[in-house]
Structures are given as structure tokens and as C-alpha cells.
Amino acid sequence: MEEQVLLVERTGRVGIITLNRPRQLNALNDAVMDRLGEALLDLDADDGIGAIVITGGAKAFAAGADIAAMADWSYMDVYRSDFITRNWETIRRVRKPVIAAVAGFAMGGGCELALSCDIVIAAESARFALPEIRLAMLPGAGGTQRLPRAIGKAKAMDMCLSARQLDAVEADRYGLVSRVVADARLMEETLALANSIASYSLPALMAIKESVNRAYESSLGEGILFERRHLHARFASEDAHEGMNAFLEKRKPVFGHR
């Protein structure tokens, strides 16, 4: 029977993707990343979904890439298969907010997957590291690029060059995660946040995500222009007028996601 490497469920307007290789501490191989990309695009295309959560298990969010699967690969193997770019980067095509709920180990590729999400909620047990240097490798799923943008060059160099591991409190202080919660409340807190986000106008959420990502990847002037154009576009949105009128009328807005 084929291994069900991840589980997908929908609750209200939230889609939940659970990595499901507990014996391998959710190590990430091509089968997992192919399926994850498919699940993300499926939820992104679902009009009934407003936010997406990615989570793992109590011991590990994801303990890194599956080393056993790649130990014998050659340069030509990874070049011809477009390793990582082909499937790991699918998350960049997702326009809806994506939240990582992290407990236990988020090592190597697991840390990079969390960094690819829009919000990271860490349980107190969460541990983050990019230990690829120990294998004479380097973080290759965006770690050397996203980590400095998240926590600054000095701390990113420390983590990448020394394989330093951060606990949840340090990760929060560094700016790697959005907030820290008790392990027992990880999914409760994450789903409360996801449901709150998903209750807002989806086009506005998508515009905010695009604008923040533009700031992350471009100059200030370009980012400001992009933000301003999105703001102007809100005035063509039915939801924006509903939101403003509801505020003036002291009632709860009813968004049609238009």
C-alpha cells in the first residue's frame, strides 16, 4: 500500500496539511514535496479556503531532507531533475496566507519549509537549525537567502556556518518565528489565527501578502509603488466598500470575497 505521506483536511475556511512520515521524523523527499505542492495548489484554488496551515508531529515538524534518498545522486541527477526548484518552490505560487505550526525539530529542509511560509507559530518544544555544513553541504531550499532576510546577516551566518540550533524562545527573539505557544495549545492557537485571517476578505489578504513579499524582494521605492497600486485597487473592491460601510454603521461586515 502506498505511503500516505501527508494528510489534508478542511475545517471551515481553513485547509490543514499534516506531514505524515512519523517514523522518519517527517523527512522531506520528492514524494512528500510533490504531494505537498499538489495539496497547496489544490487548496489555493478552492474558493472555500481562505488560509492554509502546514504542520507535522509532536516530535518533528520536519527533520530535514531525506538524506538516504539523495546520498548517491550525482550532479547530473539533480541538475536534470531540477531538484528542489521543481517541487519545493511550489509554495511560492500560493497566493493565500500559509501558516506553519511547528513543534519539535525543524531542521535543514524543515526549517527552510517553515521559512517559506507567511507566518510561523512555534510550540515551546520547537527547535530550528540549518545543519547542512555537517554534511559538507549548504542550505539549498532558500535557507541562505530567506534566513538573512528574516533574522539578519550576522545571525544567519552563525546558524549556517556553525549549525547552531535555536530553541523557540531564541527563534522568536531573532524574528524567525511569529509567536511561541505552549505545545498543548499549538493547533488550537494556530487554527484560531487561521480562522481569524480566513474570515477577512480574501482579495485583500492576497494583496497584503503580495505587497509584503514585494518589500521582502525589492527596493523600498518599488515596494511603495506596488503597495500604493494595491491600495488604489481596493477601491474597486466590493469587500472594501462593505468593510468601510459596516464600520460606519457599527455592524459586522459580510464579505463576499470580491
PDB file of C-alpha atoms in Angstrom:
ATOM      1  CA  MET A   1       0.000   0.000   0.000  1.00  0.00           C
ATOM      2  CA  GLU A   2       1.393   3.414  -0.972  1.00  0.00           C
ATOM      3  CA  GLU A   3       2.523   5.504   1.984  1.00  0.00           C
ATOM      4  CA  GLN A   4       0.198   8.433   2.686  1.00  0.00           C
ATOM      5  CA  VAL A   5       2.979  10.960   3.148  1.00  0.00           C
ATOM      6  CA  LEU A   6       0.675  13.791   4.130  1.00  0.00           C
ATOM      7  CA  LEU A   7      -2.902  14.318   5.259  1.00  0.00           C
ATOM      8  CA  VAL A   8      -5.212  17.075   4.050  1.00  0.00           C
ATOM      9  CA  GLU A   9      -8.374  18.273   5.745  1.00  0.00           C
ATOM     10  CA  ARG A  10     -10.646  21.281   5.593  1.00  0.00           C
ATOM     11  CA  THR A  11     -12.262  22.915   8.591  1.00  0.00           C
ATOM     12  CA  GLY A  12     -14.381  25.938   7.811  1.00  0.00           C
ATOM     13  CA  ARG A  13     -12.345  28.226   5.562  1.00  0.00           C
ATOM     14  CA  VAL A  14      -9.018  26.724   6.664  1.00  0.00           C
ATOM     15  CA  GLY A  15      -7.100  23.970   4.891  1.00  0.00           C
ATOM     16  CA  ILE A  16      -4.777  21.861   7.056  1.00  0.00           C
ATOM     17  CA  ILE A  17      -1.841  19.905   5.612  1.00  0.00           C
ATOM     18  CA  THR A  18      -0.130  17.480   8.007  1.00  0.00           C
ATOM     19  CA  LEU A  19       3.223  15.927   7.117  1.00  0.00           C
ATOM     20  CA  ASN A  20       2.827  12.217   7.835  1.00  0.00           C
ATOM     21  CA  ARG A  21       6.113  10.311   7.982  1.00  0.00           C
ATOM     22  CA  PRO A  22       6.459   9.957  11.770  1.00  0.00           C
ATOM     23  CA  ARG A  23       8.979   7.098  11.642  1.00  0.00           C
ATOM     24  CA  GLN A  24      11.270   9.291   9.532  1.00  0.00           C
ATOM     25  CA  LEU A  25      10.510  12.398  11.639  1.00  0.00           C
ATOM     26  CA  ASN A  26       8.773  13.789   8.546  1.00  0.00           C
ATOM     27  CA  ALA A  27      11.977  13.843   6.491  1.00  0.00           C
ATOM     28  CA  LEU A  28      11.239  15.572   3.199  1.00  0.00           C
ATOM     29  CA  ASN A  29      11.773  13.626  -0.020  1.00  0.00           C
ATOM     30  CA  ASP A  30      10.490  14.102  -3.567  1.00  0.00           C
ATOM     31  CA  ALA A  31       7.286  12.159  -2.870  1.00  0.00           C
ATOM     32  CA  VAL A  32       6.467  14.434   0.082  1.00  0.00           C
ATOM     33  CA  MET A  33       7.302  17.641  -1.743  1.00  0.00           C
ATOM     34  CA  ASP A  34       5.413  16.602  -4.871  1.00  0.00           C
ATOM     35  CA  ARG A  35       2.338  15.834  -2.805  1.00  0.00           C
ATOM     36  CA  LEU A  36       2.743  18.984  -0.701  1.00  0.00           C
ATOM     37  CA  GLY A  37       2.872  21.117  -3.830  1.00  0.00           C
ATOM     38  CA  GLU A  38      -0.260  19.444  -5.197  1.00  0.00           C
ATOM     39  CA  ALA A  39      -2.113  19.949  -1.897  1.00  0.00           C
ATOM     40  CA  LEU A  40      -1.088  23.606  -1.661  1.00  0.00           C
ATOM     41  CA  LEU A  41      -2.229  24.383  -5.208  1.00  0.00           C
ATOM     42  CA  ASP A  42      -5.483  22.485  -4.665  1.00  0.00           C
ATOM     43  CA  LEU A  43      -6.291  24.486  -1.513  1.00  0.00           C
ATOM     44  CA  ASP A  44      -5.181  27.706  -3.184  1.00  0.00           C
ATOM     45  CA  ALA A  45      -7.673  27.074  -5.997  1.00  0.00           C
ATOM     46  CA  ASP A  46     -10.526  26.249  -3.588  1.00  0.00           C
ATOM     47  CA  ASP A  47     -12.840  29.270  -3.263  1.00  0.00           C
ATOM     48  CA  GLY A  48     -13.994  27.981   0.128  1.00  0.00           C
ATOM     49  CA  ILE A  49     -10.498  28.229   1.654  1.00  0.00           C
ATOM     50  CA  GLY A  50      -9.058  31.490   2.972  1.00  0.00           C
ATOM     51  CA  ALA A  51      -5.914  30.303   4.790  1.00  0.00           C
ATOM     52  CA  ILE A  52      -3.690  27.221   4.829  1.00  0.00           C
ATOM     53  CA  VAL A  53      -1.860  25.573   7.750  1.00  0.00           C
ATOM     54  CA  ILE A  54       1.147  23.257   7.354  1.00  0.00           C
ATOM     55  CA  THR A  55       2.086  21.170  10.387  1.00  0.00           C
ATOM     56  CA  GLY A  56       3.900  17.979  11.363  1.00  0.00           C
ATOM     57  CA  GLY A  57       4.011  15.876  14.512  1.00  0.00           C
ATOM     58  CA  ALA A  58       4.808  16.399  18.171  1.00  0.00           C
ATOM     59  CA  LYS A  59       8.429  15.245  17.772  1.00  0.00           C
ATOM     60  CA  ALA A  60       9.163  16.894  14.464  1.00  0.00           C
ATOM     61  CA  PHE A  61       7.691  19.414  12.073  1.00  0.00           C
ATOM     62  CA  ALA A  62      10.220  18.058   9.578  1.00  0.00           C
ATOM     63  CA  ALA A  63      13.694  16.807  10.446  1.00  0.00           C
ATOM     64  CA  GLY A  64      15.181  17.931   7.135  1.00  0.00           C
ATOM     65  CA  ALA A  65      15.596  16.496   3.683  1.00  0.00           C
ATOM     66  CA  ASP A  66      15.714  12.707   3.363  1.00  0.00           C
ATOM     67  CA  ILE A  67      19.487  12.085   3.216  1.00  0.00           C
ATOM     68  CA  ALA A  68      19.046   8.384   2.457  1.00  0.00           C
ATOM     69  CA  ALA A  69      17.184   9.292  -0.726  1.00  0.00           C
ATOM     70  CA  MET A  70      19.921  11.568  -2.071  1.00  0.00           C
ATOM     71  CA  ALA A  71      23.225  10.126  -0.818  1.00  0.00           C
ATOM     72  CA  ASP A  72      24.120   8.542  -4.189  1.00  0.00           C
ATOM     73  CA  TRP A  73      22.860  11.274  -6.510  1.00  0.00           C
ATOM     74  CA  SER A  74      25.244  12.890  -8.981  1.00  0.00           C
ATOM     75  CA  TYR A  75      25.371  16.477 -10.186  1.00  0.00           C
ATOM     76  CA  MET A  76      23.668  15.423 -13.419  1.00  0.00           C
ATOM     77  CA  ASP A  77      20.895  13.663 -11.458  1.00  0.00           C
ATOM     78  CA  VAL A  78      19.959  16.821  -9.558  1.00  0.00           C
ATOM     79  CA  TYR A  79      20.506  19.169 -12.491  1.00  0.00           C
ATOM     80  CA  ARG A  80      18.366  17.225 -14.936  1.00  0.00           C
ATOM     81  CA  SER A  81      15.587  16.625 -12.405  1.00  0.00           C
ATOM     82  CA  ASP A  82      15.604  20.318 -11.378  1.00  0.00           C
ATOM     83  CA  PHE A  83      15.988  19.212  -7.760  1.00  0.00           C
ATOM     84  CA  ILE A  84      14.244  21.499  -5.243  1.00  0.00           C
ATOM     85  CA  THR A  85      13.182  24.082  -7.833  1.00  0.00           C
ATOM     86  CA  ARG A  86      10.741  21.625  -9.403  1.00  0.00           C
ATOM     87  CA  ASN A  87       8.658  20.975  -6.281  1.00  0.00           C
ATOM     88  CA  TRP A  88       9.956  22.740  -3.142  1.00  0.00           C
ATOM     89  CA  GLU A  89       9.348  26.139  -4.742  1.00  0.00           C
ATOM     90  CA  THR A  90       5.674  25.416  -5.478  1.00  0.00           C
ATOM     91  CA  ILE A  91       4.811  27.204  -2.235  1.00  0.00           C
ATOM     92  CA  ARG A  92       5.891  30.485  -3.845  1.00  0.00           C
ATOM     93  CA  ARG A  93       2.941  30.186  -6.244  1.00  0.00           C
ATOM     94  CA  VAL A  94       0.396  30.072  -3.406  1.00  0.00           C
ATOM     95  CA  ARG A  95      -1.454  33.391  -3.119  1.00  0.00           C
ATOM     96  CA  LYS A  96      -3.376  32.684   0.087  1.00  0.00           C
ATOM     97  CA  PRO A  97      -1.786  33.053   3.548  1.00  0.00           C
ATOM     98  CA  VAL A  98       0.189  29.971   4.625  1.00  0.00           C
ATOM     99  CA  ILE A  99       0.887  29.346   8.326  1.00  0.00           C
ATOM    100  CA  ALA A 100       3.459  26.856   9.661  1.00  0.00           C
ATOM    101  CA  ALA A 101       2.604  25.239  13.014  1.00  0.00           C
ATOM    102  CA  VAL A 102       5.939  23.912  14.286  1.00  0.00           C
ATOM    103  CA  ALA A 103       6.559  21.517  17.171  1.00  0.00           C
ATOM    104  CA  GLY A 104       9.757  19.573  17.742  1.00  0.00           C
ATOM    105  CA  PHE A 105      12.524  19.562  15.173  1.00  0.00           C
ATOM    106  CA  ALA A 106      12.525  21.879  12.146  1.00  0.00           C
ATOM    107  CA  MET A 107      15.964  21.008  10.808  1.00  0.00           C
ATOM    108  CA  GLY A 108      17.527  21.752   7.437  1.00  0.00           C
ATOM    109  CA  GLY A 109      14.802  21.478   4.831  1.00  0.00           C
ATOM    110  CA  GLY A 110      12.193  21.534   7.597  1.00  0.00           C
ATOM    111  CA  CYS A 111      13.469  24.919   8.761  1.00  0.00           C
ATOM    112  CA  GLU A 112      13.533  26.100   5.146  1.00  0.00           C
ATOM    113  CA  LEU A 113       9.938  24.963   4.639  1.00  0.00           C
ATOM    114  CA  ALA A 114       8.887  26.960   7.707  1.00  0.00           C
ATOM    115  CA  LEU A 115      10.791  29.987   6.379  1.00  0.00           C
ATOM    116  CA  SER A 116       8.818  29.683   3.131  1.00  0.00           C
ATOM    117  CA  CYS A 117       5.533  30.145   4.994  1.00  0.00           C
ATOM    118  CA  ASP A 118       3.994  33.545   5.692  1.00  0.00           C
ATOM    119  CA  ILE A 119       3.585  33.079   9.458  1.00  0.00           C
ATOM    120  CA  VAL A 120       5.386  30.629  11.767  1.00  0.00           C
ATOM    121  CA  ILE A 121       3.759  29.594  15.052  1.00  0.00           C
ATOM    122  CA  ALA A 122       6.248  27.726  17.231  1.00  0.00           C
ATOM    123  CA  ALA A 123       5.444  25.408  20.107  1.00  0.00           C
ATOM    124  CA  GLU A 124       7.750  25.682  23.109  1.00  0.00           C
ATOM    125  CA  SER A 125       9.364  22.393  22.023  1.00  0.00           C
ATOM    126  CA  ALA A 126      10.287  23.728  18.567  1.00  0.00           C
ATOM    127  CA  ARG A 127      13.945  23.622  17.547  1.00  0.00           C
ATOM    128  CA  PHE A 128      15.301  25.276  14.400  1.00  0.00           C
ATOM    129  CA  ALA A 129      18.645  24.677  12.670  1.00  0.00           C
ATOM    130  CA  LEU A 130      20.359  24.565   9.280  1.00  0.00           C
ATOM    131  CA  PRO A 131      22.961  21.829   9.935  1.00  0.00           C
ATOM    132  CA  GLU A 132      23.906  21.092   6.301  1.00  0.00           C
ATOM    133  CA  ILE A 133      27.535  22.158   6.935  1.00  0.00           C
ATOM    134  CA  ARG A 134      27.988  18.962   8.943  1.00  0.00           C
ATOM    135  CA  LEU A 135      27.472  17.022   5.700  1.00  0.00           C
ATOM    136  CA  ALA A 136      29.735  19.337   3.675  1.00  0.00           C
ATOM    137  CA  MET A 137      26.559  20.698   2.075  1.00  0.00           C
ATOM    138  CA  LEU A 138      24.721  24.011   2.275  1.00  0.00           C
ATOM    139  CA  PRO A 139      21.084  25.000   2.795  1.00  0.00           C
ATOM    140  CA  GLY A 140      19.734  24.778  -0.740  1.00  0.00           C
ATOM    141  CA  ALA A 141      15.978  25.265  -0.410  1.00  0.00           C
ATOM    142  CA  GLY A 142      16.244  29.002   0.184  1.00  0.00           C
ATOM    143  CA  GLY A 143      17.889  28.905   3.602  1.00  0.00           C
ATOM    144  CA  THR A 144      20.886  31.096   2.768  1.00  0.00           C
ATOM    145  CA  GLN A 145      18.520  33.645   1.173  1.00  0.00           C
ATOM    146  CA  ARG A 146      15.412  33.713   3.381  1.00  0.00           C
ATOM    147  CA  LEU A 147      17.177  33.373   6.730  1.00  0.00           C
ATOM    148  CA  PRO A 148      19.289  36.590   6.434  1.00  0.00           C
ATOM    149  CA  ARG A 149      16.171  38.482   5.388  1.00  0.00           C
ATOM    150  CA  ALA A 150      14.343  37.131   8.444  1.00  0.00           C
ATOM    151  CA  ILE A 151      17.000  37.473  11.158  1.00  0.00           C
ATOM    152  CA  GLY A 152      19.878  39.483   9.669  1.00  0.00           C
ATOM    153  CA  LYS A 153      23.244  38.555   8.185  1.00  0.00           C
ATOM    154  CA  ALA A 154      25.231  38.032  11.399  1.00  0.00           C
ATOM    155  CA  LYS A 155      22.814  35.599  12.994  1.00  0.00           C
ATOM    156  CA  ALA A 156      22.171  33.809   9.693  1.00  0.00           C
ATOM    157  CA  MET A 157      25.914  33.327   9.182  1.00  0.00           C
ATOM    158  CA  ASP A 158      26.175  31.941  12.715  1.00  0.00           C
ATOM    159  CA  MET A 159      23.407  29.406  12.100  1.00  0.00           C
ATOM    160  CA  CYS A 160      24.589  28.358   8.627  1.00  0.00           C
ATOM    161  CA  LEU A 161      28.337  28.164   9.362  1.00  0.00           C
ATOM    162  CA  SER A 162      28.169  26.570  12.826  1.00  0.00           C
ATOM    163  CA  ALA A 163      24.938  24.527  12.571  1.00  0.00           C
ATOM    164  CA  ARG A 164      23.724  26.375  15.666  1.00  0.00           C
ATOM    165  CA  GLN A 165      20.313  25.225  16.900  1.00  0.00           C
ATOM    166  CA  LEU A 166      17.752  27.725  18.170  1.00  0.00           C
ATOM    167  CA  ASP A 167      15.051  26.941  20.678  1.00  0.00           C
ATOM    168  CA  ALA A 168      11.633  28.518  20.306  1.00  0.00           C
ATOM    169  CA  VAL A 169      12.391  31.480  22.574  1.00  0.00           C
ATOM    170  CA  GLU A 170      15.604  32.313  20.685  1.00  0.00           C
ATOM    171  CA  ALA A 171      13.848  31.876  17.337  1.00  0.00           C
ATOM    172  CA  ASP A 172      11.154  34.300  18.493  1.00  0.00           C
ATOM    173  CA  ARG A 173      13.721  36.817  19.720  1.00  0.00           C
ATOM    174  CA  TYR A 174      15.634  36.581  16.431  1.00  0.00           C
ATOM    175  CA  GLY A 175      12.491  37.120  14.355  1.00  0.00           C
ATOM    176  CA  LEU A 176      12.491  33.665  12.769  1.00  0.00           C
ATOM    177  CA  VAL A 177       9.023  32.875  14.165  1.00  0.00           C
ATOM    178  CA  SER A 178       5.886  34.950  14.613  1.00  0.00           C
ATOM    179  CA  ARG A 179       4.897  33.791  18.102  1.00  0.00           C
ATOM    180  CA  VAL A 180       5.509  31.000  20.647  1.00  0.00           C
ATOM    181  CA  VAL A 181       2.745  28.989  22.312  1.00  0.00           C
ATOM    182  CA  ALA A 182       2.505  26.008  24.665  1.00  0.00           C
ATOM    183  CA  ASP A 183       2.779  22.641  22.904  1.00  0.00           C
ATOM    184  CA  ALA A 184      -0.657  21.578  24.090  1.00  0.00           C
ATOM    185  CA  ARG A 185      -2.175  24.696  22.507  1.00  0.00           C
ATOM    186  CA  LEU A 186      -0.227  24.747  19.233  1.00  0.00           C
ATOM    187  CA  MET A 187      -3.029  23.678  16.905  1.00  0.00           C
ATOM    188  CA  GLU A 188      -5.725  25.461  18.909  1.00  0.00           C
ATOM    189  CA  GLU A 189      -3.826  28.757  18.701  1.00  0.00           C
ATOM    190  CA  THR A 190      -2.831  28.213  15.066  1.00  0.00           C
ATOM    191  CA  LEU A 191      -6.355  27.376  13.948  1.00  0.00           C
ATOM    192  CA  ALA A 192      -7.764  30.339  15.871  1.00  0.00           C
ATOM    193  CA  LEU A 193      -5.344  32.578  13.975  1.00  0.00           C
ATOM    194  CA  ALA A 194      -6.022  30.855  10.644  1.00  0.00           C
ATOM    195  CA  ASN A 195      -9.783  31.141  11.090  1.00  0.00           C
ATOM    196  CA  SER A 196      -9.464  34.810  12.023  1.00  0.00           C
ATOM    197  CA  ILE A 197      -7.368  35.506   8.926  1.00  0.00           C
ATOM    198  CA  ALA A 198      -9.682  33.450   6.695  1.00  0.00           C
ATOM    199  CA  SER A 199     -12.692  35.474   7.876  1.00  0.00           C
ATOM    200  CA  TYR A 200     -11.353  38.578   6.168  1.00  0.00           C
ATOM    201  CA  SER A 201     -11.732  39.486   2.501  1.00  0.00           C
ATOM    202  CA  LEU A 202      -9.623  37.050   0.506  1.00  0.00           C
ATOM    203  CA  PRO A 203      -8.646  39.544  -2.237  1.00  0.00           C
ATOM    204  CA  ALA A 204      -7.417  41.949   0.460  1.00  0.00           C
ATOM    205  CA  LEU A 205      -5.413  39.144   2.124  1.00  0.00           C
ATOM    206  CA  MET A 206      -3.837  38.243  -1.195  1.00  0.00           C
ATOM    207  CA  ALA A 207      -2.972  41.900  -1.882  1.00  0.00           C
ATOM    208  CA  ILE A 208      -1.315  42.241   1.532  1.00  0.00           C
ATOM    209  CA  LYS A 209       0.699  39.051   1.017  1.00  0.00           C
ATOM    210  CA  GLU A 210       1.856  40.206  -2.418  1.00  0.00           C
ATOM    211  CA  SER A 211       2.798  43.645  -1.070  1.00  0.00           C
ATOM    212  CA  VAL A 212       4.808  42.303   1.876  1.00  0.00           C
ATOM    213  CA  ASN A 213       6.598  39.833  -0.384  1.00  0.00           C
ATOM    214  CA  ARG A 214       7.416  42.673  -2.783  1.00  0.00           C
ATOM    215  CA  ALA A 215       9.027  44.566   0.113  1.00  0.00           C
ATOM    216  CA  TYR A 216      10.949  41.410   1.000  1.00  0.00           C
ATOM    217  CA  GLU A 217      12.346  41.020  -2.505  1.00  0.00           C
ATOM    218  CA  SER A 218      12.720  44.530  -3.981  1.00  0.00           C
ATOM    219  CA  SER A 219      13.761  48.115  -3.264  1.00  0.00           C
ATOM    220  CA  LEU A 220      11.780  50.402  -0.969  1.00  0.00           C
ATOM    221  CA  GLY A 221      10.665  52.618  -3.844  1.00  0.00           C
ATOM    222  CA  GLU A 222       9.416  49.672  -5.881  1.00  0.00           C
ATOM    223  CA  GLY A 223       7.664  48.229  -2.828  1.00  0.00           C
ATOM    224  CA  ILE A 224       5.937  51.522  -2.001  1.00  0.00           C
ATOM    225  CA  LEU A 225       4.677  51.853  -5.588  1.00  0.00           C
ATOM    226  CA  PHE A 226       3.388  48.268  -5.539  1.00  0.00           C
ATOM    227  CA  GLU A 227       1.617  48.854  -2.220  1.00  0.00           C
ATOM    228  CA  ARG A 228       0.035  52.085  -3.454  1.00  0.00           C
ATOM    229  CA  ARG A 229      -1.347  50.434  -6.579  1.00  0.00           C
ATOM    230  CA  HIS A 230      -2.861  47.655  -4.461  1.00  0.00           C
ATOM    231  CA  LEU A 231      -4.394  50.276  -2.158  1.00  0.00           C
ATOM    232  CA  HIS A 232      -5.910  52.084  -5.129  1.00  0.00           C
ATOM    233  CA  ALA A 233      -7.276  48.771  -6.412  1.00  0.00           C
ATOM    234  CA  ARG A 234      -9.099  48.207  -3.119  1.00  0.00           C
ATOM    235  CA  PHE A 235     -11.489  50.995  -4.110  1.00  0.00           C
ATOM    236  CA  ALA A 236     -12.707  48.784  -6.945  1.00  0.00           C
ATOM    237  CA  SER A 237     -13.454  46.011  -4.442  1.00  0.00           C
ATOM    238  CA  GLU A 238     -16.965  45.281  -3.197  1.00  0.00           C
ATOM    239  CA  ASP A 239     -15.489  43.968   0.062  1.00  0.00           C
ATOM    240  CA  ALA A 240     -13.614  47.202   0.777  1.00  0.00           C
ATOM    241  CA  HIS A 241     -16.790  49.272   0.449  1.00  0.00           C
ATOM    242  CA  GLU A 242     -18.668  46.731   2.566  1.00  0.00           C
ATOM    243  CA  GLY A 243     -15.945  46.911   5.218  1.00  0.00           C
ATOM    244  CA  MET A 244     -15.952  50.717   5.352  1.00  0.00           C
ATOM    245  CA  ASN A 245     -19.745  50.976   5.372  1.00  0.00           C
ATOM    246  CA  ALA A 246     -20.016  48.308   8.071  1.00  0.00           C
ATOM    247  CA  PHE A 247     -17.569  50.295  10.195  1.00  0.00           C
ATOM    248  CA  LEU A 248     -19.607  53.471   9.775  1.00  0.00           C
ATOM    249  CA  GLU A 249     -22.850  51.613  10.505  1.00  0.00           C
ATOM    250  CA  LYS A 250     -21.318  49.871  13.552  1.00  0.00           C
ATOM    251  CA  ARG A 251     -22.049  46.363  12.316  1.00  0.00           C
ATOM    252  CA  LYS A 252     -20.023  43.294  11.382  1.00  0.00           C
ATOM    253  CA  PRO A 253     -19.049  43.241   7.683  1.00  0.00           C
ATOM    254  CA  VAL A 254     -20.249  40.436   5.407  1.00  0.00           C
ATOM    255  CA  PHE A 255     -17.516  39.779   2.874  1.00  0.00           C
ATOM    256  CA  GLY A 256     -18.249  38.178  -0.476  1.00  0.00           C
ATOM    257  CA  HIS A 257     -14.530  37.861  -1.303  1.00  0.00           C
ATOM    258  CA  ARG A 258     -14.904  40.153  -4.293  1.00  0.00           C
TER     259      ARG A 258
END
